[in-house]
Coordinates of C-alpha atoms in Angstrom, one line a residue:
Chain A
M1 CA -20.3 -3.8 -22.0
S2 CA -22.9 -1.5 -20.6
A3 CA -20.4 -0.4 -17.9
T4 CA -18.1 1.6 -20.1
I5 CA -18.1 5.3 -19.4
T6 CA -19.8 7.2 -22.2
R7 CA -19.6 10.7 -21.0
P8 CA -16.8 12.8 -22.5
A9 CA -13.9 12.6 -20.0
P10 CA -13.3 16.3 -19.3
D11 CA -16.9 16.9 -18.4
R12 CA -16.9 13.9 -16.1
T13 CA -13.6 14.9 -14.5
L14 CA -14.9 18.4 -13.7
R15 CA -18.3 17.1 -12.5
L16 CA -16.6 14.7 -10.1
G17 CA -14.2 17.3 -9.1
I18 CA -17.0 19.6 -8.0
S19 CA -18.8 16.8 -6.3
R20 CA -15.5 16.0 -4.5
A21 CA -15.1 19.7 -3.5
G22 CA -18.5 19.6 -1.8
Y23 CA -17.6 16.4 0.0
E24 CA -14.2 17.9 1.1
I25 CA -15.7 21.1 2.4
R26 CA -18.3 19.2 4.5
S27 CA -15.5 17.0 5.9
Y28 CA -13.3 20.1 6.6
F29 CA -15.9 21.7 8.8
R30 CA -16.6 18.5 10.7
Q31 CA -13.0 18.2 11.8
G32 CA -12.8 20.3 14.9
D33 CA -9.0 20.5 15.0
T34 CA -8.6 21.8 11.4
V35 CA -11.3 24.3 11.9
F36 CA -9.4 25.6 14.9
F37 CA -5.8 25.4 13.8
T38 CA -6.3 26.3 10.2
F39 CA -9.5 28.3 9.9
L40 CA -9.9 30.2 13.1
F41 CA -6.2 30.5 14.1
P42 CA -5.4 33.7 12.1
L43 CA -8.6 35.3 13.6
L44 CA -7.5 34.3 17.1
M45 CA -4.0 35.8 16.5
L46 CA -5.5 39.0 15.1
T47 CA -7.6 39.3 18.2
I48 CA -4.7 38.7 20.6
F49 CA -2.4 41.1 18.8
S50 CA -5.1 43.8 18.5
V51 CA -5.8 43.6 22.2
A52 CA -2.3 43.0 23.5
F53 CA -0.7 45.8 21.4
S54 CA -3.6 48.2 21.6
D55 CA -1.3 50.9 23.3
S56 CA 1.6 50.4 21.0
D57 CA 2.6 52.8 18.3
F58 CA 2.2 51.5 14.7
G59 CA 2.7 54.9 13.1
Q60 CA 0.1 57.1 11.5
T61 CA -1.6 57.8 8.2
P62 CA -0.6 61.0 6.2
D63 CA -3.8 62.5 7.7
G64 CA -2.4 62.0 11.2
D65 CA -4.8 59.2 12.3
P66 CA -2.9 56.5 14.2
V67 CA -2.7 53.1 12.7
T68 CA -4.0 50.6 15.2
A69 CA -2.6 47.2 16.0
A70 CA -5.6 45.6 14.3
Q71 CA -5.0 47.5 11.1
Y72 CA -1.3 46.7 11.2
Y73 CA -1.8 43.0 11.7
L74 CA -4.8 42.4 9.4
P75 CA -2.7 42.1 6.2
A76 CA -0.3 39.7 8.0
M77 CA -3.1 37.5 9.3
L78 CA -4.7 37.4 5.8
A79 CA -1.4 36.2 4.4
A80 CA -1.1 33.7 7.2
G81 CA -4.6 32.5 6.4
V82 CA -3.6 31.9 2.8
L83 CA -0.6 29.9 3.9
L84 CA -2.6 27.8 6.5
S85 CA -5.6 27.2 4.3
G86 CA -3.5 26.4 1.3
L87 CA -0.2 24.9 2.3
Q88 CA -0.7 23.5 5.8
N89 CA -4.2 22.2 5.3
M90 CA -3.4 20.6 2.0
A91 CA -0.1 19.0 3.1
I92 CA -1.5 17.5 6.3
D93 CA -4.7 16.4 4.7
I94 CA -3.1 14.6 1.8
A95 CA -0.4 13.0 4.0
V96 CA -3.1 11.7 6.4
E97 CA -5.2 10.4 3.4
K98 CA -2.1 8.7 2.1
G99 CA -1.5 7.1 5.5
D100 CA -5.0 5.9 6.3
G101 CA -5.8 4.2 3.0
T102 CA -8.1 6.9 1.5
L103 CA -5.9 7.4 -1.5
K104 CA -5.6 3.7 -2.0
R105 CA -9.3 3.3 -2.1
L106 CA -9.6 6.2 -4.5
A107 CA -6.9 4.6 -6.6
G108 CA -9.1 1.6 -7.1
S109 CA -12.1 3.7 -8.1
P110 CA -12.8 5.3 -11.4
L111 CA -12.0 8.8 -9.9
S112 CA -9.4 10.7 -11.9
P113 CA -6.6 12.3 -9.8
V114 CA -7.4 15.5 -11.6
S115 CA -10.9 15.4 -10.0
Y116 CA -9.4 14.7 -6.7
F117 CA -7.2 17.8 -6.9
I118 CA -10.1 19.9 -8.2
G119 CA -11.9 18.8 -5.1
K120 CA -9.0 19.7 -2.8
I121 CA -8.3 23.1 -4.4
G122 CA -12.0 23.8 -4.4
Q123 CA -12.1 23.1 -0.7
V124 CA -9.0 25.3 -0.1
L125 CA -10.5 28.1 -2.2
V126 CA -13.9 28.1 -0.4
T127 CA -12.4 27.9 3.1
A128 CA -9.8 30.5 2.4
V129 CA -12.3 32.9 1.0
L130 CA -14.6 32.4 4.0
Q131 CA -11.6 32.8 6.3
A132 CA -10.5 36.1 4.6
A133 CA -14.1 37.4 4.7
L134 CA -14.3 36.6 8.4
L135 CA -11.0 38.3 9.2
I136 CA -11.9 41.4 7.3
T137 CA -15.4 41.6 8.8
V138 CA -14.1 41.2 12.3
A139 CA -11.4 43.7 11.7
L140 CA -13.9 46.2 10.4
V141 CA -16.8 45.6 12.8
V142 CA -15.0 44.8 16.0
F143 CA -11.7 46.7 15.7
G144 CA -12.9 49.5 13.4
V145 CA -10.1 49.0 10.9
P146 CA -10.6 51.4 7.9
L147 CA -10.8 49.4 4.7
P148 CA -9.4 50.6 1.4
T149 CA -11.9 52.3 -0.8
E150 CA -10.0 52.4 -4.1
P151 CA -11.1 49.6 -6.5
E152 CA -7.4 49.1 -7.6
R153 CA -6.5 48.0 -4.1
W154 CA -9.3 45.4 -4.0
L155 CA -8.2 44.3 -7.4
T156 CA -4.7 43.8 -6.1
F157 CA -6.1 42.0 -3.1
A158 CA -8.1 39.6 -5.4
W159 CA -5.1 38.6 -7.6
V160 CA -2.6 38.4 -4.7
F161 CA -5.1 36.3 -2.8
L162 CA -6.0 33.9 -5.6
L163 CA -2.4 33.5 -6.7
G164 CA -1.3 32.9 -3.1
V165 CA -4.0 30.3 -2.5
T166 CA -3.2 28.5 -5.7
T167 CA 0.6 28.5 -5.1
C168 CA 0.3 27.5 -1.5
S169 CA -2.1 24.7 -2.4
I170 CA 0.2 23.3 -5.0
L171 CA 3.2 23.5 -2.7
G172 CA 1.1 21.8 0.0
I173 CA 0.5 18.9 -2.4
G174 CA 4.3 18.7 -2.9
L175 CA 5.0 18.9 0.8
S176 CA 2.5 16.2 1.5
G177 CA 5.1 13.7 0.4
V178 CA 7.5 14.7 3.1
P179 CA 5.9 13.2 6.2
R180 CA 6.6 9.5 6.4
S181 CA 3.2 8.6 7.9
G182 CA -0.1 10.2 8.3
K183 CA 0.4 10.4 12.1
S184 CA 3.6 12.4 11.8
A185 CA 2.1 14.8 9.3
S186 CA 1.2 17.6 11.7
A187 CA 4.5 17.3 13.5
V188 CA 6.4 17.7 10.2
I189 CA 4.3 20.4 8.5
I190 CA 3.4 22.8 11.3
P191 CA 7.0 23.7 12.3
I192 CA 7.8 24.5 8.6
V193 CA 4.7 26.7 8.5
L194 CA 5.5 28.4 11.8
V195 CA 9.1 29.2 10.9
L196 CA 8.0 30.7 7.6
Q197 CA 5.5 32.9 9.5
F198 CA 8.1 34.1 11.9
I199 CA 10.6 35.1 9.2
S200 CA 8.1 36.4 6.7
G201 CA 6.6 39.3 8.7
V202 CA 3.5 37.7 9.9
Y203 CA 4.1 37.8 13.7
I204 CA 7.1 40.0 13.7
Q205 CA 7.3 43.3 11.8
F206 CA 9.2 42.5 8.6
S207 CA 11.1 45.7 8.6
A208 CA 12.4 44.9 12.1
L209 CA 14.2 41.8 10.8
P210 CA 17.9 41.9 9.7
E211 CA 18.3 42.4 6.0
W212 CA 19.8 39.0 5.4
L213 CA 16.8 37.3 7.1
Q214 CA 14.5 39.4 4.9
N215 CA 16.4 38.2 1.9
V216 CA 16.0 34.5 3.0
A217 CA 12.3 35.0 3.6
N218 CA 11.9 36.6 0.2
L219 CA 12.9 33.3 -1.3
F220 CA 9.6 31.9 -0.2
P221 CA 6.1 33.0 -1.2
L222 CA 4.8 33.9 2.2
A223 CA 6.9 37.1 2.6
W224 CA 5.6 38.2 -0.8
L225 CA 2.0 37.5 0.1
A226 CA 2.3 39.5 3.3
H227 CA 4.0 42.3 1.4
G228 CA 1.1 42.3 -1.1
M229 CA -1.5 42.4 1.7
R230 CA 0.3 45.3 3.3
A231 CA 0.2 47.1 0.0
V232 CA -3.6 46.7 0.0
F233 CA -4.4 47.5 3.6
L234 CA -1.8 49.9 4.9
P235 CA -1.5 53.5 3.9
E236 CA 0.6 54.3 0.9
S237 CA 3.2 56.0 3.0
Y238 CA 4.1 52.7 4.7
S239 CA 5.8 51.6 1.5
A240 CA 8.8 53.5 2.8
L241 CA 9.3 50.7 5.4
E242 CA 9.6 48.0 2.7
Q243 CA 12.8 46.8 1.2
G244 CA 13.4 49.1 -1.8
G245 CA 11.1 51.6 -0.3
E246 CA 8.1 50.8 -2.5
W247 CA 5.4 48.2 -3.1
N248 CA 6.8 45.7 -5.4
L249 CA 3.7 44.0 -6.9
A250 CA 5.6 42.7 -9.9
G251 CA 7.9 40.9 -7.4
I252 CA 4.9 39.1 -5.9
A253 CA 3.7 37.9 -9.2
I254 CA 7.2 36.7 -10.2
A255 CA 8.0 35.0 -6.9
C256 CA 4.7 33.3 -6.5
G257 CA 4.6 32.5 -10.2
I258 CA 7.9 30.7 -10.1
W259 CA 6.8 28.7 -7.1
L260 CA 3.6 27.8 -8.7
V261 CA 5.2 26.5 -11.9
V262 CA 7.8 24.6 -9.9
G263 CA 5.1 23.1 -7.7
L264 CA 3.0 22.1 -10.6
I265 CA 5.8 20.4 -12.4
A266 CA 6.9 18.6 -9.2
T267 CA 3.3 17.5 -8.5
R268 CA 2.8 16.3 -12.0
A269 CA 6.0 14.3 -11.8
T270 CA 5.8 12.9 -8.4
F271 CA 2.2 12.4 -7.3
R272 CA 0.9 8.9 -7.2
W273 CA -2.2 7.6 -5.6
I274 CA -0.1 5.0 -3.9
R275 CA 3.6 4.2 -3.8
K276 CA 4.1 1.2 -6.0
D277 CA 6.7 -0.9 -4.3
G278 CA 10.1 -1.7 -5.8
Chain B
M1 CA -15.4 -8.3 -25.3
I2 CA -17.3 -10.9 -23.2
S3 CA -14.8 -13.7 -22.8
E4 CA -15.2 -16.9 -20.8
N5 CA -12.6 -15.8 -18.4
V6 CA -12.7 -12.5 -16.4
V7 CA -9.2 -13.2 -15.1
E8 CA -6.3 -14.9 -16.8
V9 CA -3.0 -15.3 -15.0
R10 CA 0.0 -17.1 -16.7
G11 CA 3.4 -17.5 -15.1
L12 CA 2.9 -14.6 -12.7
R13 CA 6.0 -13.7 -10.8
K14 CA 6.7 -11.0 -8.3
T15 CA 10.1 -10.3 -6.7
Y16 CA 10.7 -7.8 -3.9
K17 CA 14.4 -6.9 -3.5
G18 CA 15.5 -10.4 -4.7
L19 CA 12.8 -12.1 -2.6
E20 CA 10.4 -14.2 -4.7
A21 CA 6.9 -13.6 -3.3
V22 CA 5.1 -15.1 -6.2
R23 CA 6.9 -17.8 -8.3
G24 CA 5.1 -18.4 -11.5
I25 CA 1.4 -19.1 -10.9
D26 CA -1.4 -19.8 -13.4
F27 CA -5.1 -19.6 -12.9
D28 CA -8.3 -18.4 -14.6
I29 CA -11.5 -17.1 -13.1
R30 CA -14.5 -17.8 -15.3
R31 CA -17.2 -15.2 -15.8
G32 CA -19.8 -15.5 -13.1
E33 CA -17.9 -17.8 -10.8
T34 CA -16.6 -17.2 -7.2
F35 CA -13.0 -18.1 -6.9
A36 CA -11.3 -18.4 -3.6
L37 CA -7.6 -17.9 -3.2
L38 CA -6.4 -19.5 0.0
G39 CA -3.1 -19.6 1.8
P40 CA -1.3 -18.6 4.9
N41 CA -0.1 -15.1 5.6
G42 CA 3.0 -14.2 3.5
A43 CA 2.2 -16.9 0.9
G44 CA 1.7 -14.4 -1.9
K45 CA -2.1 -14.1 -1.8
S46 CA -2.3 -10.4 -1.2
T47 CA 0.5 -9.7 -3.6
T48 CA -1.3 -11.6 -6.3
I49 CA -4.7 -9.9 -5.7
E50 CA -3.0 -6.5 -5.6
I51 CA -1.4 -7.2 -8.9
L52 CA -4.8 -8.1 -10.4
E53 CA -6.3 -4.9 -8.9
G54 CA -3.6 -2.8 -10.5
Y55 CA -1.9 -1.7 -7.2
R56 CA 1.3 -3.5 -7.8
D57 CA 3.4 -4.1 -10.9
R58 CA 4.4 -7.7 -11.7
T59 CA 7.9 -8.8 -12.3
G60 CA 7.0 -11.4 -14.9
G61 CA 4.2 -13.3 -16.6
E62 CA 1.0 -12.4 -18.2
V63 CA -2.1 -11.0 -16.5
S64 CA -5.4 -10.1 -18.0
V65 CA -8.3 -8.7 -15.9
L66 CA -11.6 -8.0 -17.8
G67 CA -9.5 -8.1 -21.0
A68 CA -7.0 -5.5 -19.9
D69 CA -3.5 -5.5 -18.4
P70 CA -4.1 -4.1 -14.8
Q71 CA -0.8 -2.2 -15.0
H72 CA -2.4 0.0 -17.7
G73 CA -6.1 -0.2 -16.6
G74 CA -7.8 3.2 -17.2
L75 CA -10.7 4.8 -15.4
A76 CA -13.3 3.0 -17.6
W77 CA -11.7 -0.3 -16.6
K78 CA -11.7 0.6 -12.9
A79 CA -15.4 1.4 -13.2
R80 CA -16.1 -2.3 -13.9
L81 CA -14.2 -3.5 -10.8
G82 CA -15.2 -3.5 -7.2
I83 CA -12.4 -3.6 -4.7
V84 CA -12.7 -4.5 -1.0
L85 CA -9.2 -4.1 0.3
Q86 CA -7.9 -5.6 3.6
S87 CA -9.0 -3.3 6.4
T88 CA -7.9 0.2 6.1
G89 CA -7.6 2.8 8.8
E90 CA -10.0 5.3 7.3
S91 CA -12.4 6.9 9.7
G92 CA -14.1 9.6 7.7
T93 CA -16.4 12.3 9.0
A94 CA -18.9 11.5 6.3
T95 CA -22.0 9.5 7.3
V96 CA -22.5 6.0 5.8
R97 CA -25.1 7.3 3.4
E98 CA -23.1 10.4 2.4
Q99 CA -20.1 8.2 1.7
L100 CA -22.0 5.8 -0.5
R101 CA -23.9 8.5 -2.3
H102 CA -20.6 10.2 -3.1
F103 CA -18.8 7.1 -4.3
A104 CA -21.9 6.1 -6.3
G105 CA -21.3 9.2 -8.4
Y106 CA -18.0 7.8 -9.6
Y107 CA -19.7 5.0 -11.5
P108 CA -21.8 5.0 -14.7
D109 CA -24.5 2.6 -13.4
P110 CA -24.4 2.5 -9.6
R111 CA -26.6 0.5 -7.4
D112 CA -29.3 2.2 -5.3
V113 CA -27.6 3.6 -2.2
D114 CA -30.2 2.7 0.3
E115 CA -30.5 -0.9 -1.1
V116 CA -26.8 -1.3 -0.7
I117 CA -26.9 0.0 2.9
A118 CA -29.7 -2.5 3.6
A119 CA -27.8 -5.3 1.9
V120 CA -24.8 -4.9 4.3
G121 CA -27.2 -4.5 7.3
L122 CA -26.4 -0.8 8.1
T123 CA -29.8 0.7 7.6
E124 CA -30.0 1.8 11.2
K125 CA -26.5 3.4 10.9
A126 CA -27.1 5.1 7.6
G127 CA -27.0 8.6 9.2
T128 CA -24.1 7.8 11.5
R129 CA -20.6 9.2 10.8
I130 CA -18.2 6.4 9.7
S131 CA -15.7 7.3 12.4
K132 CA -18.3 6.5 15.0
L133 CA -18.9 2.9 13.8
S134 CA -17.5 -0.2 15.3
G135 CA -14.7 -2.1 13.4
G136 CA -17.1 -4.7 12.0
Q137 CA -19.5 -2.0 10.9
K138 CA -16.7 -0.1 9.2
R139 CA -15.8 -3.3 7.4
R140 CA -19.4 -3.5 6.1
V141 CA -19.0 0.0 4.7
D142 CA -15.9 -1.2 2.9
V143 CA -18.0 -4.0 1.4
A144 CA -20.8 -1.6 0.5
L145 CA -18.3 0.7 -1.3
G146 CA -16.9 -2.3 -3.1
I147 CA -20.3 -3.2 -4.6
I148 CA -21.9 0.3 -5.0
G149 CA -20.6 0.6 -8.6
R150 CA -22.3 -2.7 -9.7
P151 CA -19.0 -4.3 -10.5
E152 CA -18.6 -7.1 -13.1
L153 CA -15.6 -8.4 -11.0
L154 CA -15.4 -8.0 -7.3
F155 CA -12.2 -8.5 -5.3
L156 CA -12.8 -9.4 -1.7
D157 CA -9.6 -9.5 0.4
E158 CA -10.4 -11.0 3.7
P159 CA -13.8 -9.4 3.8
T160 CA -15.2 -10.8 7.0
T161 CA -12.4 -10.1 9.4
G162 CA -13.9 -8.7 12.5
F163 CA -17.5 -9.9 11.8
D164 CA -19.4 -11.8 14.4
P165 CA -20.9 -15.1 13.3
E166 CA -24.3 -13.6 12.5
A167 CA -22.8 -10.8 10.4
R168 CA -20.7 -13.4 8.6
R169 CA -23.8 -15.4 7.7
Q170 CA -25.5 -12.3 6.5
F171 CA -22.5 -11.5 4.4
W172 CA -22.5 -14.9 2.8
G173 CA -26.1 -14.3 1.8
L174 CA -25.1 -11.0 0.2
I175 CA -22.2 -12.6 -1.7
R176 CA -24.5 -15.4 -3.0
A177 CA -27.0 -12.8 -4.2
L178 CA -24.2 -11.0 -6.0
R179 CA -23.1 -14.3 -7.6
D180 CA -26.7 -15.0 -8.7
E181 CA -26.7 -11.6 -10.4
G182 CA -23.7 -12.8 -12.4
T183 CA -20.9 -11.0 -10.5
S184 CA -17.6 -12.7 -10.8
I185 CA -15.8 -12.8 -7.5
L186 CA -12.2 -13.3 -6.3
L187 CA -12.2 -14.0 -2.6
T188 CA -9.3 -14.4 -0.2
T189 CA -10.1 -15.6 3.3
H190 CA -8.6 -17.2 6.3
Y191 CA -11.9 -18.9 7.0
L192 CA -12.0 -22.2 5.1
D193 CA -15.7 -22.7 5.9
E194 CA -16.3 -19.4 4.2
A195 CA -14.5 -20.5 1.1
Q196 CA -16.4 -23.8 1.2
Q197 CA -19.7 -21.9 1.5
L198 CA -19.1 -19.3 -1.1
A199 CA -16.6 -20.5 -3.7
D200 CA -17.1 -22.6 -6.9
R201 CA -13.5 -23.1 -7.3
G202 CA -10.4 -22.2 -5.4
G203 CA -6.6 -22.3 -5.4
I204 CA -4.3 -22.8 -2.5
I205 CA -1.1 -20.8 -2.5
A206 CA 1.9 -21.6 -0.4
H207 CA 5.4 -20.1 -0.7
G208 CA 4.4 -18.2 -3.8
E209 CA 3.2 -21.3 -5.7
L210 CA -0.2 -22.7 -6.3
V211 CA -0.1 -26.1 -4.6
A212 CA -3.7 -27.0 -5.5
M213 CA -6.5 -25.8 -7.7
G214 CA -9.9 -26.9 -8.7
P215 CA -13.5 -27.1 -7.7
I216 CA -13.6 -26.2 -4.0
D217 CA -15.1 -29.6 -3.1
E218 CA -12.3 -31.4 -4.9
L219 CA -9.3 -29.4 -3.8
G220 CA -6.3 -31.5 -3.0
G221 CA -7.5 -34.3 -5.2
A222 CA -9.5 -37.4 -4.5
D223 CA -6.7 -39.1 -2.5
A224 CA -6.6 -36.3 0.1
R225 CA -10.3 -37.0 0.7
V226 CA -10.0 -40.7 1.4
P227 CA -11.7 -41.2 4.8
I228 CA -9.7 -42.2 7.8
V229 CA -10.8 -44.9 10.1
R230 CA -9.3 -44.6 13.6
W231 CA -9.8 -46.9 16.6
I232 CA -8.0 -48.1 19.7
R233 CA -7.4 -51.8 20.4
D234 CA -5.4 -53.1 23.3
G235 CA -4.4 -49.5 24.2
V236 CA -2.8 -48.9 20.8
L237 CA -4.1 -46.2 18.4
H238 CA -4.7 -47.5 14.9
E239 CA -5.4 -45.5 11.7
E240 CA -6.2 -46.6 8.2
R241 CA -7.2 -44.7 5.1
T242 CA -9.8 -46.5 3.1
R243 CA -12.3 -45.8 0.4
E244 CA -14.6 -48.4 1.9
P245 CA -14.7 -47.4 5.6
G246 CA -18.0 -49.3 6.1
A247 CA -16.4 -52.6 5.2
L248 CA -13.4 -51.9 7.4
V249 CA -15.6 -50.9 10.3
A250 CA -17.6 -54.1 9.8
R251 CA -14.5 -56.2 9.8
L252 CA -13.2 -54.5 13.0
A253 CA -16.6 -55.0 14.7
A254 CA -16.6 -58.7 13.8
A255 CA -13.4 -59.1 15.8
G256 CA -14.9 -57.4 18.8
E257 CA -16.1 -53.9 19.5
P258 CA -13.2 -51.5 18.9
E259 CA -12.6 -48.6 21.4
R260 CA -13.3 -45.0 20.3
L261 CA -14.1 -45.9 16.7
E262 CA -14.2 -42.9 14.3
V263 CA -14.6 -42.4 10.6
I264 CA -13.1 -39.1 9.6
R265 CA -13.7 -37.4 6.3
P266 CA -10.9 -34.8 5.9
S267 CA -12.4 -31.4 5.8
L268 CA -11.2 -28.6 3.5
E269 CA -9.3 -27.3 6.6
D270 CA -7.5 -30.7 7.0
I271 CA -6.6 -30.8 3.4
Y272 CA -5.5 -27.2 3.4
L273 CA -3.3 -27.7 6.4
D274 CA -1.8 -30.8 4.8
L275 CA -1.1 -28.9 1.6
V276 CA 0.5 -25.8 3.1
G277 CA 2.7 -28.1 5.1
E278 CA 2.2 -26.5 8.4
T279 CA 1.1 -29.7 10.1
D280 CA 1.0 -33.4 10.1
A281 CA -0.6 -33.7 13.5
I282 CA -3.6 -31.4 13.3
P283 CA -5.9 -33.5 11.1
M284 CA -5.5 -36.4 13.5
N285 CA -6.5 -34.5 16.6
E286 CA -9.6 -35.7 18.3
G287 CA -11.5 -32.5 17.7
S288 CA -11.5 -32.8 14.0
A289 CA -13.7 -36.0 13.9
R290 CA -16.9 -35.5 11.9

């Protein structure tokens, strides 16, 4: 028949994935609630903390300059952004699409699930990058946060960010199976994300938490991402406040890497367009 | 690869937790024909169509759709199908045109996006977000998405639910045009006039079994279509089924003008209701006289 697909499959899968990403990004920015709760939320929190704690003491650099609230909270909000754009957005989005029939429609179309995920991860990547750029720009321009000048620090930022986004996205796909319906998706996912943020040093200074709670938080990727972002944006001397008294970049790679692999295996094993009945 | 039949079903069975939803049905759909699957809710219609679409796995029997087993249909196989599911709850932020253009990209030889939009009567709404459309308009988008890929075989599961009469007429025109282009169609519907208008052949499914199958005008067999003559004499209602109603009426008239004389040709609906066993009374109601 004329209607057989003649293109080589990998090429077609990638092409449709990119087309899907464009479609997803457009949809993302048309949904007012996701733009607010996922995209702008960290920026809002950064602004609130920077203003509310403008008189608080966050220590000082070796040169004696005070570290402002904005500088202190920028890494935390960048980590939160990675979690929201990756995990929260992905988990809620897919759960809703499962519930409203979008996935069933796609299941009946010649779209490969791989293309679908390329689209989703593409959307997450683009929105997360825009979100981080916005956060850093506002921190610099509005709150005068000094940004690192050493290329190594930006290199660290790049890999922590990318690893974080990828890991959170994959885990989001896994979590999308937890809500029983699209309607309950936000109610199920947001509390998980909130608790993680509170115990992982996003809203509350990590070093102020009891050691056992720090250890619990360190089982999850967010605490490591926040740790990595602090290593990039806080003065070197602040490593003394960390567990072990130093920046543990290898720990970030290991923790996120394990979650990434676990998430990939779980997704590969469990994701179905639709649940075939028993 | 081109066979006479686009769908072949033999001894299809489907059991849910010990409950037999489909109990061994057989039918074929020939290339280019429109086949209507009729039956009450819960009779096994949707289960059957979803097995053919690849959404459900069967418990037993053989199924071939476009030469493949739907349980193992790949992407190239899906590219040859068009599926209009029963209403879904989607309300995308994409506009009608964006949605169709995007889905057109999935298929090797899609139809022209604007032509499809025109065919389903949504030209004026092409730039509107789908979430802002009415229920009937969203349903037309579903239909448009079902045909955008130029399918060889189109599944229409209760496609006109929520359409006003005019939209339904328009839709019938569209389906006839698709049929004229050679598209094979499997239609399920609650509207028997719709089946009569569109289908070449049909099957009636009840309690998981096919209780009738054949050309849509002959469903239920010749006996079910024997006209009924009904009249009242001396206050008593009389009914008689006869193949020669004219002769009967003439005899009746010869004995004096009967009261409320009717000759009733059972409609598809009457035959259907008889077959699915939901009624004995309804075909005899006054309103069904033709």
